[in-house]
XYZ file of C-alpha atoms in Angstrom:
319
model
C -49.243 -18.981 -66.372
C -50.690 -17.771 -69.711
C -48.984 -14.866 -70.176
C -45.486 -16.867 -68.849
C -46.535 -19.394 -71.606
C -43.568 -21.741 -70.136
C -43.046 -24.764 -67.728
C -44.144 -24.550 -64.354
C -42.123 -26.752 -61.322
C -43.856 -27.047 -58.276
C -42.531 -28.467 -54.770
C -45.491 -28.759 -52.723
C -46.596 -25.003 -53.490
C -50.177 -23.863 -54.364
C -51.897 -20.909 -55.995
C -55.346 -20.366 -54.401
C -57.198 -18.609 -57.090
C -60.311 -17.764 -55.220
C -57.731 -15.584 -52.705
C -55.331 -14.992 -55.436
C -53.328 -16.310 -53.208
C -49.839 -18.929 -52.735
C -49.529 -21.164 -49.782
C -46.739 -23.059 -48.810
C -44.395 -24.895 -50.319
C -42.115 -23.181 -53.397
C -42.340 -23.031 -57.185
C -40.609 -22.042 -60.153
C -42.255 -20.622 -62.986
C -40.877 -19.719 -66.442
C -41.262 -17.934 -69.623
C -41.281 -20.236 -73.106
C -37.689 -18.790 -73.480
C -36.437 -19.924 -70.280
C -38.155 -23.342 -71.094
C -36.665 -24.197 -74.372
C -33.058 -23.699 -72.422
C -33.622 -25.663 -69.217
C -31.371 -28.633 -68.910
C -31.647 -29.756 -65.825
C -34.210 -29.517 -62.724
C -35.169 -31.410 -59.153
C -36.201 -31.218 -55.949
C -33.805 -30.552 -52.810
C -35.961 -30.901 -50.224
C -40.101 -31.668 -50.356
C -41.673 -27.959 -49.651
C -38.496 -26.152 -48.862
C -36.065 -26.241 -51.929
C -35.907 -26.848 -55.812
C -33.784 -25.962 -58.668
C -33.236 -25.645 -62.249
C -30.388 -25.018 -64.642
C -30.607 -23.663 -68.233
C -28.573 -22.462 -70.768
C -28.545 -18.353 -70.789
C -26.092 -17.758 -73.621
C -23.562 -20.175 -75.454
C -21.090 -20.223 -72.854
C -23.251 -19.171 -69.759
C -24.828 -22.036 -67.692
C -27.099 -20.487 -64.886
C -28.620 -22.480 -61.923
C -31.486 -21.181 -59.828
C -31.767 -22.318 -56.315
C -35.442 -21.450 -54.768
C -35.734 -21.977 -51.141
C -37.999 -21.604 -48.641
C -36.348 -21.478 -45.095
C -37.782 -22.824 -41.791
C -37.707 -19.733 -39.318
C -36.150 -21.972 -36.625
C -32.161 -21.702 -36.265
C -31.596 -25.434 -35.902
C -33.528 -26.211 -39.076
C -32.082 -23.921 -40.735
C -28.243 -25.499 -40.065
C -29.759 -28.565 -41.462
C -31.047 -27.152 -44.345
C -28.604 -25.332 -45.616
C -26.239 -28.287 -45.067
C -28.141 -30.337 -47.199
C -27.973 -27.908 -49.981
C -24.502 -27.587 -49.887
C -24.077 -31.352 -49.866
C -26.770 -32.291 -52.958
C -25.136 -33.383 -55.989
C -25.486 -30.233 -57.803
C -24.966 -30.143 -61.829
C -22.359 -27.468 -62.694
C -23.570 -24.061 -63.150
C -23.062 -20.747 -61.912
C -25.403 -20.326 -59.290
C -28.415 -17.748 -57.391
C -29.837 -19.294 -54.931
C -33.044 -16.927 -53.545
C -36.235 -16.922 -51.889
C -37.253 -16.699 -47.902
C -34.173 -17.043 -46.291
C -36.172 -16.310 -43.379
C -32.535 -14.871 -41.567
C -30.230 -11.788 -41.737
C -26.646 -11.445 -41.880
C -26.483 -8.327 -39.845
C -28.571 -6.077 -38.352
C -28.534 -3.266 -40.362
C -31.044 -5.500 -42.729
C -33.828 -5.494 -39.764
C -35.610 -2.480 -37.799
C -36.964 -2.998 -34.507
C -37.242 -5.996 -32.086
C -34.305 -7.084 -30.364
C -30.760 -6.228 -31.910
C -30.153 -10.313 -32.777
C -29.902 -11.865 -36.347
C -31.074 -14.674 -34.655
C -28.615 -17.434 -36.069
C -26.816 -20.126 -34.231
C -23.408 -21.075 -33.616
C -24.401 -23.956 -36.296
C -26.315 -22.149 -38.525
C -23.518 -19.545 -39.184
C -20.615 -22.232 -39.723
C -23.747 -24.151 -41.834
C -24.137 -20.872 -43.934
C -20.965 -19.553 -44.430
C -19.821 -23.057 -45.685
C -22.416 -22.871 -48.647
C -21.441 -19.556 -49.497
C -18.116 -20.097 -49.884
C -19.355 -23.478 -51.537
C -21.431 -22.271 -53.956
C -19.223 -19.018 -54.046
C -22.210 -16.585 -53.587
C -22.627 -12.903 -52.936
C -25.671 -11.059 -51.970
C -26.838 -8.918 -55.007
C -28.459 -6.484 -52.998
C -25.091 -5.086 -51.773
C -22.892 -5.649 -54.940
C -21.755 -2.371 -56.912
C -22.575 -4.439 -60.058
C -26.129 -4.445 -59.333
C -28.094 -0.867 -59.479
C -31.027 -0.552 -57.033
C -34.044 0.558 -58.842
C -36.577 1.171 -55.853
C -35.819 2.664 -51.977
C -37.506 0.036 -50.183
C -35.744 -1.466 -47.526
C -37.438 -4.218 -45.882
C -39.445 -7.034 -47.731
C -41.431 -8.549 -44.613
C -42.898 -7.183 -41.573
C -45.082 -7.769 -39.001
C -47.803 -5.162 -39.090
C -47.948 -3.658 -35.588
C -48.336 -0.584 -34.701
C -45.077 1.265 -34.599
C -43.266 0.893 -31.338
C -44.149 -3.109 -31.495
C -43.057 -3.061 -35.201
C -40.487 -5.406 -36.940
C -39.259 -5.262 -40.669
C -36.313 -7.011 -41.815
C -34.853 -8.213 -45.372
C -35.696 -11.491 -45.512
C -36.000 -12.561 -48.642
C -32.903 -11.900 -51.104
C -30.843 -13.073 -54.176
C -27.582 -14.961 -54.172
C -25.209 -14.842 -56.814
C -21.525 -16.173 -58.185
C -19.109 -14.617 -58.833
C -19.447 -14.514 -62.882
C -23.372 -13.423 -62.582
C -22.186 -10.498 -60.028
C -19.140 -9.414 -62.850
C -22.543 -9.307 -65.452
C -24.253 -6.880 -63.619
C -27.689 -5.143 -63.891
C -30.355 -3.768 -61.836
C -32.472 -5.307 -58.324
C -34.898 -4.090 -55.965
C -37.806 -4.585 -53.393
C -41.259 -4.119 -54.939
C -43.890 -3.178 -53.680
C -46.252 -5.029 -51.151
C -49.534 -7.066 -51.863
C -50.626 -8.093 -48.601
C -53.306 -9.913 -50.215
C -50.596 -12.601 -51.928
C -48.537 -12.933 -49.565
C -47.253 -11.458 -46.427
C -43.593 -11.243 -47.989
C -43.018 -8.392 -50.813
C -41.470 -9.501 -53.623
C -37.617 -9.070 -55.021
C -36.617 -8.760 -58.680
C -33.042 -8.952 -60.343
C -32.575 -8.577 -63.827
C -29.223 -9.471 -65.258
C -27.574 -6.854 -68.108
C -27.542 -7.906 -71.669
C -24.666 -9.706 -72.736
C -23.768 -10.591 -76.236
C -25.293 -9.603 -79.319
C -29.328 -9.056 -78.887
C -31.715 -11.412 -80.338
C -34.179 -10.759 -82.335
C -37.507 -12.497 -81.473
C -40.220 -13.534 -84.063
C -43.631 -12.407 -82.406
C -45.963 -15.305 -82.740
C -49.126 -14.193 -83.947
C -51.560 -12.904 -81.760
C -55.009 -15.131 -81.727
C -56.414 -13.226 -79.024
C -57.343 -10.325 -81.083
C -59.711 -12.619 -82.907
C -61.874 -12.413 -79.455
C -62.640 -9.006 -79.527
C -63.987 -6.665 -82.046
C -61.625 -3.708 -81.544
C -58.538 -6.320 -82.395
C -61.151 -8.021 -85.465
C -61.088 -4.683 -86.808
C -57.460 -3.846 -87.093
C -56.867 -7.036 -88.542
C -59.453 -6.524 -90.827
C -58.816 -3.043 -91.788
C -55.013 -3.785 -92.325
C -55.935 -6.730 -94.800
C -58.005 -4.733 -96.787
C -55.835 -1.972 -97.142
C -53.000 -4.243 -98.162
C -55.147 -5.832 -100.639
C -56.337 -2.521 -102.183
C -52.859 -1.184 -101.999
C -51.437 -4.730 -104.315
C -54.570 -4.485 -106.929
C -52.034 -4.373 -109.533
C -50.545 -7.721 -108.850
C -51.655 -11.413 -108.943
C -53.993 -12.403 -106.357
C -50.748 -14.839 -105.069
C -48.879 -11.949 -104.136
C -51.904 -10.041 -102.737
C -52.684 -12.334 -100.497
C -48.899 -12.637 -99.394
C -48.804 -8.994 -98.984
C -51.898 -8.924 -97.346
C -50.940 -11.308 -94.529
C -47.747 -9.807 -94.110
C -50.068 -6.584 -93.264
C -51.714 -8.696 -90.598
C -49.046 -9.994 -89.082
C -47.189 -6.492 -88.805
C -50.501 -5.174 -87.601
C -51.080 -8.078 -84.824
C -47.459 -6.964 -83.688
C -48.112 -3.559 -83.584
C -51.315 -3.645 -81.554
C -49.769 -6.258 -79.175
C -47.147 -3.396 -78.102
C -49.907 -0.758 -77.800
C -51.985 -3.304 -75.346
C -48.736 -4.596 -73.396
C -47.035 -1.641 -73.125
C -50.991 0.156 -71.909
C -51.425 -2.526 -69.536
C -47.721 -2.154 -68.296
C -48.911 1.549 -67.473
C -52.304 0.782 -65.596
C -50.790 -2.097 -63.807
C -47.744 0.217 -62.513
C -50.350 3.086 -61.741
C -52.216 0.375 -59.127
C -49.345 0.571 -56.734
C -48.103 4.099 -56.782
C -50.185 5.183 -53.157
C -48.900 1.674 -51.607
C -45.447 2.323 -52.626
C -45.740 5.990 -51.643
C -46.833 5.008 -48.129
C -44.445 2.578 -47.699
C -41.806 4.702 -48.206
C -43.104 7.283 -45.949
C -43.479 4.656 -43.295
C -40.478 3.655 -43.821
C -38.408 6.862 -43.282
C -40.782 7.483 -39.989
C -41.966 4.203 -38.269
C -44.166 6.396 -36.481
C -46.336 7.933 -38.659
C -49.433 6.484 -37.634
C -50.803 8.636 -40.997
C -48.631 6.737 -43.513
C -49.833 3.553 -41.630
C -53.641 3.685 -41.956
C -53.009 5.526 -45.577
C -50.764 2.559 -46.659
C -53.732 0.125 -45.303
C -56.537 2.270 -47.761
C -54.430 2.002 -50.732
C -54.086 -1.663 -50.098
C -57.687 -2.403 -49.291
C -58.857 -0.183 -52.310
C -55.757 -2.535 -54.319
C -57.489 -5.976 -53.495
C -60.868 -4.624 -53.828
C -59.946 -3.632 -57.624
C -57.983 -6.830 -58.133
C -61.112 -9.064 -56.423
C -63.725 -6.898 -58.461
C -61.459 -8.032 -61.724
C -61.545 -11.843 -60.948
C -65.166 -11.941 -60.155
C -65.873 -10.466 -63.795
């Protein structure tokens, strides 16, 4: 939540921090950019669905649906009933989460060849697709796959017992699908939740904007950051000796500021690196377990790499 530094709309979810953990329930968290555009949010249903709506550029209104689907058929049919029939503002709509069905088979491995959907649930479906007029992203042209992974839940079993299907996905209208960009399955952390997490990043639109950095205060908590700042105020200072202390001191925080940006780059852009290099053995032996269900090898090696991945995570919190 710090580093989203935005608003934060829970439904009867729950972040265990002593697992590291959510439970139940859904939630929808957001950056301070996607907060200052939000004009709209509720609740759909207690624990199972929410919304919000913002404004994404002058003339683009975007509504997020985030649901969290019973794994019973009948329920289902209800629930997706009732979304179609809340009173909706008007936006172009995604509605994602744990769908907790598939369309077709070719999105689930193993287990009997069944989406599992009812007579009801299909007409109950179909009705807020065409509705809401949504596509799935993860088989639109518009939107360019960024990772191989398949499957975003399964049930850990040993091979010839094992199930994986694609669960969890993104909706979208038809004017976010024309937009375009990039989605994909990320890796899993067992340790958050039994479902992997999806991502889908809509393409640029419009002319770029060009954010203002707010200072960075938390390099005043360390002496490495103390020391930049320093440094770069002194050598602005020096560099202005020939001008009135009102312009040195100007110049001088100017150097500070530009310096507080510069080092705030370095860190993210360090930690982006580290944090990526964490999952590289889990992704690799998912994707080996993936193309061969059977290789008991890529199964115990893609249970070390995500023991030794919660044992560095745990060992992080506890400092």
């Amino acid at each position: 939540m710090q580093f989203l530094r935005g608003s934060a709309f829970w439904n009867e979810g729950s972040f265990n921090a002593e697992n590291d953990s959510f439970v139940e329930g859904t939630a929808i968290l957001c950056s301070s950019r996607i907060s200052a555009t939000i004009t709209h949010h509720g609740t759909i249903m207690q624990g199972r669905a929410q919304y919000i709506v913002f404004q994404w550029a002058p003339d683009i209104t975007i509504g997020v649906i985030n649901v969290y689907a019973s794994n019973d058929t009948g329920e289902r049919a209800r629930f997706w009933n009732r979304i179609k029939n809340f009173p909706l503002p008007e936006a172009n709509w995604i509605l994602a989460g744990d769908i907790n069905m598939i369309e077709q088979l070719e999105d689930k491995q193993g287990g009997l060849p069944t989406t599992r959907r009812g007579r009801r649930e299909i007409e109950a479906w179909n009705a807020l697709m065409l509705h809401l007029g949504l596509h799935d992203v993860y088989l639109a042209d518009e939107f360019r796959r960024v990772t191989r992974k398949r499957f975003t839940w399964e049930n850990k079993r040993s091979a010839l017992e094992m199930i994986c299907s694609r669960i969890d996905r993104f909706y979208v209208n038809e004017a976010i699908r024309d937009i375009g960009g990039t989605t994909g399955i990320w890796r899993s952390t067992p340790h958050i939740s039994d479902h992997t997490a999806i991502f889908m990043k809509l393409r640029r639109i419009g002319t770029p904007q060009v954010s203002n950095r707010a200072f960075n205060r938390q390099l005043l908590n360390d002496e490495e950051g103390k020391a930049i700042l320093l440094q770069a105020w002194r050598d602005s200072i020096q560099a202005n000796h020939q001008h009135t202390w009102n312009y040195r001191i100007a110049q001088a925080l100017q150097a500070v500021k530009k310096s507080s940006d510069e080092e705030t780059k370095r860190r993210k852009q360090k930690w982006t690196t580290e944090f990526e290099e964490q999952f590289i053995e889990v992704y690799d032996a998912e994707i080996m377990l993936q193309e061969n269900w059977n290789n008991q090898e890529a199964r115990e090696k893609l249970n070390e790499a995500q023991a030794q991945l919660q044992k560095v995570r745990q060992e992080r919190m506890e400092r």
